Each structure stands twice: as structure tokens, then as C-alpha cells.
Amino acid sequence: MHINSKLPNVGTTIFTVMSALATEHKAVNLGQGFPDYPMSEELVALVNDVMKRGFNQYVPMQGYPPLREVLAEKIQSLYTTVVNPDTQITITPGGTYAIYTALTAVLQPGDEVIIFEPAYDSYIPNVEINGAVPVLIDLKFPDYKIDWGEVRQKLTPKTRMIMLNSPHNPTGAVLGEDDIKQLRSIVKDTNIFILSDEVYEHLVFDNVPHQSILRYPDLLERSFVCFSFGKVYHCTGWKLGYCVSAPEMMKEFRKVHQFNCFSCHTPSQVALATFIKNKDSYLSLGAFMQEKRDYFQQLMRQTKFTPLASHGSYFQLYKYDRISDEGDKDFAIRLTKEKAVATIPVSVFYKAGTDNKVIRFCFAKKKETLDAAVERLSKLNI
Ligand SMILES: Cc1ncc(COP(=O)(O)O)c(C=O)c1O
């Protein structure tokens, strides 16, 4: 049977390749972005409890109502914006799904979508499968800021959406107030949608406020804002998240969602509805992850790697120019094979493979894991 592929350019991702290499070489895996420490025991106990109490059937398509209510309360308390839990929030099986659903709800063939690179690997395929066209703009190395002048130059009458990600994977960059100002002036009086990927919400360091689109009701009117419970509550395998949008946009989002997933895992939603009532469950997350960043950065001083700034997320980029002048893929593969430490080369987050000779480390790991990795890296003589 012949399939005329909708995604002819998509192959096996580097994450699969690096994870297989990591297993083969018994490497410490600082490549893929998932925690290796236990998630909250309290949350696990809550899920167990609600399952025993019989919360095991479908919830409404939009998500378990008390969870949406508690999220609306949280949004108001953090960002002062009032959102309606019935019409503006939908629970999804993860952030990636929320992004795909939002794009599928609004994109028409030939629409242009501005994507900043390096970019999370689902964005370009998600745009292309909808027949739309990615318009790629590089974030400016080495601090990975958006050049808004370049954004203005790339706007055309076909520009349908701008995709943002803060805190940013893979760079750990975050948007500032000035970025929001620029964004606002660019989209004003246009039909441009915004997709804001905020799956690392709360994981922002050094007391800098997270510039969520939810802070800005005028921007929320044209935005899909996507979140991930898995990423922030250290349970990536749960694949649960949510999307917040304007009521009319959310109607279209739900049309796609209801014939794809329909409703998400009930016990996790019921448990989260209780867990999130305690504000400390999310207010403590930034400091928790910052401590990991600082611990890792301090350890890495024993090595010849040079850090770039990480302001949020699970990740920090490091230059290796004092060790090697190899391309980043070759270097990362050799590091896995010879030193048994797996990382991700940043060039894989660019369609054109742009290589600034930096690799990504995930520091959302136990101290023992970070210790073991850095011990191997400090003995680098390659
Ligand atoms: C920027 C970004 N968006 C979305 C996701 C996916 O979130 P989820 O696991 O909830 O689908 C990830 C996961 O790595 C990510 O880094």
C-alpha cells in the first residue's frame, strides 16, 4: 500500500537516537527532559484515593469542572486576569496535544506561522500537517532574544500566527516585559493569533516574574496558552495539561478536541483539583528547580564547559569550545559513547541544522545523577 506522506521530512528524532545510545553505553542521561526523582507522594496518594473512591469514568469533554475552577482561581491570583472556567479552559492530554489542537483549529492551507528557532520539535510538523507554512526566525545567539525588527520584516498578509515559548526549551531563555510590548504593537489591529507554549510555567528563576500571556487580557483575546501538569509536577508520563483561550477560539479548539481525545484521564484530574488548591504546590516550584540549576552550574565549574544563562525551564546550554571544535552532533554522540553522558545537541532544534556548538543539559535530575554526570565530564580528555 502506498501512503502519500503528510510529513515526508519527519524521521526518527534525535531524542530517540540519543536515548538508545545512552542505554547502549549505560550513560547518565541528561539528554531527555524528564525528572528522575519521585513526584509528590501526596499527589500519588490523592490519585490512589480517588480511584478507590470510584472516580474512574469519563468526565466532561472540557475537563473535570472543579479542576477548571481551581485553575481559573489560580490564574486570577497569579496574573489578575479573570477567565471563565466553563468557556475558556480545556483539559488536554499534555501540552503537545494542546498545541496541535490549537493549530489544527485555526490554520488553513497556505497560512504562515512564525516560529522562533531553536524550537521544540513538534512545532514545524504541527504547522505542516495543517498545510500551513512555517516562517523561521533565529533567536539571537548567545542570549536567544527575539529580534522584533526581524519579526516585522517577515510579516505578510498571510501571517496567521506567532508561536512563543517561555520559559524556553532548549535555551532556558524567558520573555521580558519589553518582548510583550513589542508583541502587542505587532499584533494590534491584525488577525494574527498567538500560540504561547508555557509548559514550564513556574520554573522561572532569580525572582523574575513569568511573562504569561494570561497577564494580558488584550493578548489573551487572540491567544491559545498551553500548559503541562506533567512538566511542572514532575510526572511527564502523566501527559496531562490544559489550554486557556478566548471563548470563541475555545469553541473551535473544542470541536477538534472532542473528536480526538474527547476526555482525559479522570483520576489525575480529580486529584489535581484538590492538590492545586494548596498554593504552595506551585509557588514552591521555581525555587525547587532553581536550586537544581545552581547545584548543577556549581558542579560544572570543575569542567571545561562554559555555561550560557538559564533563566527558566529544565535546561541549561553549555559551550564546549575549550574542549573540541567538532560539530555539536558529533560531539554529543562521542560524549555519550566515550564518557557515558548523554546530552542533546542544539542544532537539532533548527530545521537548517544551525550549529552554534552548544549542547543542552537537563538538570531536572536527582543530585546523585548530576554528581555522576559531572564526575565523568570533569575527567574529560577528549
Ligand atoms: C517547549 C515544550 N512544549 C511542550 C512540551 C510537551 O509537554 P507535554 O509532555 O505536556 O506534552 C515540551 C516537552 O518537552 C516542551 O519542552
Short mmCIF file of C-alpha atoms and ligand atoms in Angstrom, two decimals:
data_model
loop_
_atom_site.label_atom_id
_atom_site.label_comp_id
_atom_site.label_asym_id
_atom_site.label_seq_id
_atom_site.Cartn_x
_atom_site.Cartn_y
_atom_site.Cartn_z
CA MET A 1 0.00 0.00 0.00
CA HIS A 2 1.34 3.45 -0.85
CA ILE A 3 0.96 6.34 1.55
CA ASN A 4 1.44 9.83 0.21
CA SER A 5 3.09 11.03 3.42
CA LYS A 6 1.72 14.14 5.05
CA LEU A 7 5.05 14.55 6.83
CA PRO A 8 7.65 13.40 4.30
CA ASN A 9 10.54 15.09 6.10
CA VAL A 10 9.95 13.64 9.54
CA GLY A 11 12.23 10.81 10.65
CA THR A 12 13.35 9.38 13.99
CA THR A 13 14.07 12.21 16.39
CA ILE A 14 17.44 12.82 17.98
CA PHE A 15 15.77 12.17 21.37
CA THR A 16 15.14 8.57 20.37
CA VAL A 17 18.63 8.26 18.91
CA MET A 18 20.34 9.73 21.97
CA SER A 19 18.24 7.73 24.42
CA ALA A 20 19.07 4.49 22.58
CA LEU A 21 22.77 5.43 22.61
CA ALA A 22 22.51 6.33 26.30
CA THR A 23 21.07 2.89 27.09
CA GLU A 24 23.66 1.11 24.95
CA HIS A 25 26.54 2.90 26.66
CA LYS A 26 24.99 2.91 30.15
CA ALA A 27 25.24 6.68 30.07
CA VAL A 28 23.96 9.13 32.65
CA ASN A 29 21.07 10.62 30.71
CA LEU A 30 20.95 14.42 30.90
CA GLY A 31 19.51 14.44 27.40
CA GLN A 32 15.77 13.99 27.50
CA GLY A 33 13.72 16.43 29.56
CA PHE A 34 12.21 14.37 32.34
CA PRO A 35 12.82 14.25 36.09
CA ASP A 36 14.38 11.11 37.57
CA TYR A 37 13.36 11.97 41.16
CA PRO A 38 10.00 10.98 42.64
CA MET A 39 6.93 13.16 42.17
CA SER A 40 4.89 14.37 45.15
CA GLU A 41 3.83 11.47 47.38
CA GLU A 42 0.78 13.48 48.37
CA LEU A 43 -0.37 13.72 44.75
CA VAL A 44 0.22 9.99 44.20
CA ALA A 45 -1.82 9.25 47.34
CA LEU A 46 -4.61 11.52 46.13
CA VAL A 47 -4.82 9.67 42.80
CA ASN A 48 -4.91 6.32 44.60
CA ASP A 49 -7.59 7.57 46.89
CA VAL A 50 -9.86 8.98 44.19
CA MET A 51 -9.55 5.79 42.14
CA LYS A 52 -10.63 3.76 45.17
CA ARG A 53 -13.49 6.19 45.68
CA GLY A 54 -14.73 5.41 42.17
CA PHE A 55 -13.64 8.38 40.04
CA ASN A 56 -12.92 6.12 37.09
CA GLN A 57 -15.40 7.07 34.37
CA TYR A 58 -15.46 9.82 31.74
CA VAL A 59 -15.52 13.41 32.90
CA PRO A 60 -16.97 16.13 30.62
CA MET A 61 -15.13 16.77 27.37
CA GLN A 62 -13.86 20.17 28.61
CA GLY A 63 -12.31 18.57 31.72
CA TYR A 64 -13.33 17.89 35.33
CA PRO A 65 -15.25 21.04 36.39
CA PRO A 66 -13.64 21.51 39.86
CA LEU A 67 -10.19 21.32 38.25
CA ARG A 68 -11.09 24.02 35.73
CA GLU A 69 -12.48 26.12 38.57
CA VAL A 70 -9.34 25.82 40.66
CA LEU A 71 -7.24 26.71 37.59
CA ALA A 72 -9.33 29.83 37.00
CA GLU A 73 -8.79 30.83 40.65
CA LYS A 74 -5.07 30.24 40.28
CA ILE A 75 -4.91 32.33 37.09
CA GLN A 76 -6.70 35.18 38.82
CA SER A 77 -4.46 35.05 41.87
CA LEU A 78 -1.21 34.86 39.85
CA TYR A 79 -1.99 37.09 36.89
CA THR A 80 -5.09 39.07 38.00
CA THR A 81 -6.92 38.01 34.83
CA VAL A 82 -10.43 36.63 35.18
CA VAL A 83 -11.11 33.63 32.93
CA ASN A 84 -14.33 31.67 32.74
CA PRO A 85 -13.64 28.00 33.57
CA ASP A 86 -16.62 26.84 31.51
CA THR A 87 -15.78 28.62 28.29
CA GLN A 88 -12.06 29.36 28.41
CA ILE A 89 -10.23 26.34 29.85
CA THR A 90 -9.96 22.83 28.39
CA ILE A 91 -8.02 19.97 29.97
CA THR A 92 -5.88 18.10 27.43
CA PRO A 93 -3.67 15.01 27.33
CA GLY A 94 -0.49 17.11 27.65
CA GLY A 95 0.91 20.37 26.35
CA THR A 96 1.95 18.96 22.96
CA TYR A 97 -1.62 17.88 22.26
CA ALA A 98 -2.94 21.30 23.29
CA ILE A 99 -0.55 22.95 20.82
CA TYR A 100 -1.51 20.59 18.00
CA THR A 101 -5.22 21.07 18.68
CA ALA A 102 -4.93 24.86 18.72
CA LEU A 103 -3.04 24.91 15.43
CA THR A 104 -5.46 22.49 13.81
CA ALA A 105 -8.42 24.57 14.98
CA VAL A 106 -7.31 27.75 13.21
CA LEU A 107 -4.79 27.08 10.44
CA GLN A 108 -5.81 26.91 6.78
CA PRO A 109 -3.56 25.71 3.93
CA GLY A 110 -1.13 28.45 2.92
CA ASP A 111 -1.29 30.33 6.25
CA GLU A 112 2.08 31.45 7.55
CA VAL A 113 3.19 30.76 11.11
CA ILE A 114 6.17 32.49 12.70
CA ILE A 115 8.31 30.05 14.67
CA PHE A 116 11.44 31.02 16.56
CA GLU A 117 14.37 28.64 16.37
CA PRO A 118 15.75 26.72 18.16
CA ALA A 119 12.23 25.31 18.53
CA TYR A 120 10.54 22.43 20.35
CA ASP A 121 10.40 19.67 17.78
CA SER A 122 6.63 19.35 17.37
CA TYR A 123 6.01 22.90 16.13
CA ILE A 124 7.08 22.62 12.48
CA PRO A 125 5.36 19.25 11.81
CA ASN A 126 2.21 20.53 13.55
CA VAL A 127 2.12 23.52 11.20
CA GLU A 128 2.96 21.49 8.08
CA ILE A 129 0.39 18.75 8.69
CA ASN A 130 -2.23 21.50 8.52
CA GLY A 131 -0.92 22.64 5.13
CA ALA A 132 0.40 25.86 6.65
CA VAL A 133 3.90 27.27 6.17
CA PRO A 134 6.47 27.73 8.96
CA VAL A 135 8.31 31.06 8.75
CA LEU A 136 11.51 30.53 10.71
CA ILE A 137 13.35 33.22 12.65
CA ASP A 138 16.51 32.57 14.67
CA LEU A 139 16.65 33.68 18.29
CA LYS A 140 19.81 35.73 18.66
CA PHE A 141 22.75 33.70 19.95
CA PRO A 142 24.05 33.62 22.69
CA ASP A 143 21.21 35.03 24.81
CA TYR A 144 18.46 33.79 22.46
CA LYS A 145 16.45 37.01 22.41
CA ILE A 146 13.79 37.72 19.80
CA ASP A 147 14.76 40.29 17.17
CA TRP A 148 11.38 42.01 16.83
CA GLY A 149 12.64 44.08 13.90
CA GLU A 150 13.14 40.83 12.00
CA VAL A 151 9.65 39.67 13.01
CA ARG A 152 8.19 42.85 11.49
CA GLN A 153 10.13 42.22 8.27
CA LYS A 154 8.78 38.67 8.00
CA LEU A 155 5.12 39.66 8.43
CA THR A 156 2.97 39.25 5.32
CA PRO A 157 -0.80 39.35 4.72
CA LYS A 158 -0.68 35.55 5.13
CA THR A 159 0.80 35.67 8.65
CA ARG A 160 -1.77 33.83 10.74
CA MET A 161 0.05 33.02 13.94
CA ILE A 162 3.13 33.73 16.06
CA MET A 163 4.32 30.86 18.28
CA LEU A 164 6.05 31.74 21.54
CA ASN A 165 7.65 29.58 24.20
CA SER A 166 8.64 30.96 27.60
CA PRO A 167 10.44 29.59 29.61
CA HIS A 168 12.10 28.26 26.51
CA ASN A 169 13.19 24.78 25.55
CA PRO A 170 16.06 24.22 24.77
CA THR A 171 17.71 27.53 25.81
CA GLY A 172 16.23 28.45 29.20
CA ALA A 173 15.51 31.97 27.87
CA VAL A 174 12.41 33.82 29.12
CA LEU A 175 10.36 36.63 27.64
CA GLY A 176 10.65 40.06 29.28
CA GLU A 177 8.17 42.90 29.56
CA ASP A 178 9.72 44.58 26.57
CA ASP A 179 9.03 41.50 24.42
CA ILE A 180 5.37 41.73 25.39
CA LYS A 181 5.32 45.41 24.45
CA GLN A 182 6.76 44.63 21.04
CA LEU A 183 4.40 41.72 20.52
CA ARG A 184 1.44 43.87 21.42
CA SER A 185 2.33 46.57 18.94
CA ILE A 186 2.92 43.99 16.17
CA VAL A 187 -0.40 42.17 16.52
CA LYS A 188 -2.57 45.22 17.23
CA ASP A 189 -5.27 45.64 14.56
CA THR A 190 -4.27 42.39 12.79
CA ASN A 191 -5.82 38.93 12.56
CA ILE A 192 -2.72 37.27 13.90
CA PHE A 193 -3.21 34.56 16.55
CA ILE A 194 -0.69 33.83 19.27
CA LEU A 195 0.22 30.36 20.48
CA SER A 196 2.01 30.65 23.80
CA ASP A 197 3.68 27.46 24.98
CA GLU A 198 4.07 27.90 28.73
CA VAL A 199 4.61 24.29 29.76
CA TYR A 200 7.48 25.41 32.02
CA GLU A 201 5.28 27.94 33.85
CA HIS A 202 6.52 28.42 37.45
CA LEU A 203 10.00 27.14 36.54
CA VAL A 204 11.38 30.69 36.31
CA PHE A 205 14.45 31.66 38.30
CA ASP A 206 16.03 34.58 40.16
CA ASN A 207 12.70 36.16 41.20
CA VAL A 208 11.89 37.25 37.66
CA PRO A 209 8.11 37.24 37.07
CA HIS A 210 6.86 34.83 34.41
CA GLN A 211 5.53 36.88 31.48
CA SER A 212 2.49 34.71 30.91
CA ILE A 213 0.17 35.82 28.14
CA LEU A 214 -2.51 35.33 30.81
CA ARG A 215 -1.33 38.60 32.38
CA TYR A 216 -2.53 40.50 29.33
CA PRO A 217 -6.28 40.24 28.64
CA ASP A 218 -5.88 42.12 25.33
CA LEU A 219 -3.42 39.45 24.14
CA LEU A 220 -5.44 36.57 25.56
CA GLU A 221 -8.25 37.58 23.21
CA ARG A 222 -6.17 36.25 20.32
CA SER A 223 -4.14 33.56 22.10
CA PHE A 224 -4.07 29.88 22.90
CA VAL A 225 -1.97 29.47 26.05
CA CYS A 226 -0.79 25.89 26.64
CA PHE A 227 0.30 24.28 29.90
CA SER A 228 1.51 20.90 31.16
CA PHE A 229 0.83 19.35 34.56
CA GLY A 230 3.38 16.68 33.70
CA LYS A 231 6.20 19.19 33.31
CA VAL A 232 5.54 21.21 36.43
CA TYR A 233 4.53 18.44 38.83
CA HIS A 234 7.44 16.16 37.90
CA CYS A 235 5.26 13.49 36.25
CA THR A 236 5.87 13.86 32.50
CA GLY A 237 4.41 10.38 31.95
CA TRP A 238 1.00 11.58 33.04
CA LYS A 239 0.63 13.52 29.78
CA LEU A 240 -1.93 15.92 31.16
CA GLY A 241 -2.18 19.65 30.51
CA TYR A 242 -4.61 22.38 29.56
CA CYS A 243 -5.26 25.23 27.20
CA VAL A 244 -6.64 28.67 28.04
CA SER A 245 -8.11 30.89 25.34
CA ALA A 246 -10.84 33.35 24.45
CA PRO A 247 -14.37 31.86 24.46
CA GLU A 248 -14.91 31.99 20.66
CA MET A 249 -11.49 30.49 19.99
CA MET A 250 -12.01 27.83 22.65
CA LYS A 251 -15.23 26.77 20.88
CA GLU A 252 -13.21 25.90 17.77
CA PHE A 253 -10.48 24.24 19.87
CA ARG A 254 -13.10 22.00 21.47
CA LYS A 255 -14.53 21.00 18.09
CA VAL A 256 -11.17 19.41 17.27
CA HIS A 257 -10.61 18.07 20.77
CA GLN A 258 -13.96 16.36 21.17
CA PHE A 259 -13.42 14.05 18.19
CA ASN A 260 -9.84 13.26 19.02
CA CYS A 261 -9.29 12.68 22.72
CA PHE A 262 -12.75 13.66 24.00
CA SER A 263 -11.97 13.46 27.73
CA CYS A 264 -8.75 12.97 29.68
CA HIS A 265 -7.72 10.65 32.48
CA THR A 266 -10.23 11.17 35.28
CA PRO A 267 -8.36 10.21 38.49
CA SER A 268 -5.45 12.57 37.77
CA GLN A 269 -7.83 15.46 37.17
CA VAL A 270 -9.78 14.81 40.36
CA ALA A 271 -6.55 14.55 42.37
CA LEU A 272 -5.09 17.73 40.86
CA ALA A 273 -8.27 19.65 41.65
CA THR A 274 -7.50 19.08 45.35
CA PHE A 275 -3.72 19.31 45.12
CA ILE A 276 -3.62 22.69 43.36
CA LYS A 277 -5.90 24.27 46.00
CA ASN A 278 -2.74 24.45 48.09
CA LYS A 279 -0.90 27.40 46.53
CA ASP A 280 2.40 26.12 47.80
CA SER A 281 2.10 23.22 45.34
CA TYR A 282 3.02 25.63 42.53
CA LEU A 283 4.56 28.62 44.33
CA SER A 284 7.43 26.42 45.55
CA LEU A 285 8.34 25.07 42.11
CA GLY A 286 10.58 27.91 40.89
CA ALA A 287 12.87 27.76 43.94
CA PHE A 288 12.94 23.95 43.77
CA MET A 289 14.16 23.94 40.17
CA GLN A 290 16.45 26.93 40.64
CA GLU A 291 18.27 25.01 43.35
CA LYS A 292 18.88 22.24 40.81
CA ARG A 293 20.15 24.70 38.22
CA ASP A 294 22.50 26.29 40.77
CA TYR A 295 23.72 22.94 42.04
CA PHE A 296 24.47 21.73 38.51
CA GLN A 297 26.10 25.00 37.48
CA GLN A 298 28.32 24.95 40.54
CA LEU A 299 29.40 21.35 39.82
CA MET A 300 30.08 22.16 36.17
CA ARG A 301 32.77 24.65 37.25
CA GLN A 302 35.05 21.62 37.61
CA THR A 303 34.76 21.06 33.86
CA LYS A 304 35.87 22.88 30.74
CA PHE A 305 32.31 23.57 29.65
CA THR A 306 31.16 27.21 29.60
CA PRO A 307 27.58 27.91 30.70
CA LEU A 308 25.08 30.13 28.91
CA ALA A 309 22.47 31.76 31.14
CA SER A 310 19.42 29.66 32.07
CA HIS A 311 16.53 31.78 33.35
CA GLY A 312 13.92 29.02 33.47
CA SER A 313 12.80 25.54 32.31
CA TYR A 314 14.64 22.23 32.95
CA PHE A 315 17.60 23.14 30.79
CA GLN A 316 20.93 24.88 30.51
CA LEU A 317 23.10 25.19 27.42
CA TYR A 318 26.87 24.84 27.58
CA LYS A 319 29.59 25.75 25.09
CA TYR A 320 32.38 23.24 24.62
CA ASP A 321 34.85 25.35 22.64
CA ARG A 322 37.59 24.78 25.24
CA ILE A 323 37.28 21.03 24.64
CA SER A 324 36.63 20.47 20.94
CA ASP A 325 35.82 22.15 17.66
CA GLU A 326 33.63 19.28 16.43
CA GLY A 327 30.07 19.84 15.27
CA ASP A 328 27.58 19.56 18.15
CA LYS A 329 26.02 16.27 16.97
CA ASP A 330 29.38 14.54 16.62
CA PHE A 331 30.47 15.94 19.96
CA ALA A 332 27.28 14.84 21.77
CA ILE A 333 27.47 11.35 20.26
CA ARG A 334 31.12 10.99 21.26
CA LEU A 335 30.37 12.26 24.77
CA THR A 336 27.78 9.52 25.12
CA LYS A 337 29.98 6.79 23.71
CA GLU A 338 33.27 7.70 25.36
CA LYS A 339 32.23 9.43 28.59
CA ALA A 340 28.80 7.87 29.08
CA VAL A 341 26.97 11.18 29.50
CA ALA A 342 24.03 11.81 27.17
CA THR A 343 23.07 15.37 26.18
CA ILE A 344 21.21 16.94 23.25
CA PRO A 345 23.00 18.89 20.50
CA VAL A 346 21.14 22.17 19.98
CA SER A 347 21.45 22.12 16.17
CA VAL A 348 18.65 19.52 16.10
CA PHE A 349 16.21 22.24 17.14
CA TYR A 350 16.85 24.10 13.86
CA LYS A 351 15.38 23.00 10.54
CA ALA A 352 18.61 24.01 8.79
CA GLY A 353 20.76 22.37 11.49
CA THR A 354 22.35 25.69 12.59
CA ASP A 355 25.28 24.76 14.80
CA ASN A 356 26.44 27.28 17.42
CA LYS A 357 28.42 24.50 19.10
CA VAL A 358 26.36 24.26 22.23
CA ILE A 359 24.75 21.25 23.88
CA ARG A 360 21.73 21.05 26.17
CA PHE A 361 21.84 19.56 29.64
CA CYS A 362 18.68 18.69 31.57
CA PHE A 363 19.26 19.47 35.26
CA ALA A 364 15.82 18.27 36.43
CA LYS A 365 17.54 15.26 38.00
CA LYS A 366 18.49 13.86 41.41
CA LYS A 367 21.70 15.25 42.93
CA GLU A 368 23.29 11.80 42.59
CA THR A 369 22.59 11.82 38.85
CA LEU A 370 24.06 15.29 38.41
CA ASP A 371 27.09 14.30 40.57
CA ALA A 372 27.70 11.18 38.48
CA ALA A 373 27.46 13.09 35.19
CA VAL A 374 29.80 15.87 36.25
CA GLU A 375 32.31 13.44 37.69
CA ARG A 376 32.59 11.89 34.22
CA LEU A 377 32.68 15.26 32.49
CA SER A 378 35.40 16.63 34.77
CA LYS A 379 37.69 13.83 33.63
CA LEU A 380 37.25 14.92 30.03
CA ASN A 381 40.28 14.44 27.96
CA ILE A 382 38.77 14.01 24.55
C1 LIG B 1 8.52 23.53 24.93
C2 LIG B 1 7.73 22.29 25.20
N1 LIG B 1 6.42 22.28 24.90
C3 LIG B 1 5.66 21.19 25.16
C4 LIG B 1 6.22 20.05 25.71
C5 LIG B 1 5.37 18.84 25.96
O1 LIG B 1 4.60 18.85 27.10
P1 LIG B 1 3.70 17.55 27.40
O2 LIG B 1 4.62 16.45 27.84
O3 LIG B 1 2.76 18.01 28.46
O4 LIG B 1 3.02 17.21 26.12
C6 LIG B 1 7.57 20.01 25.98
C7 LIG B 1 8.19 18.77 26.48
O5 LIG B 1 9.36 18.53 26.36
C8 LIG B 1 8.34 21.17 25.74
O6 LIG B 1 9.65 21.17 26.03
#
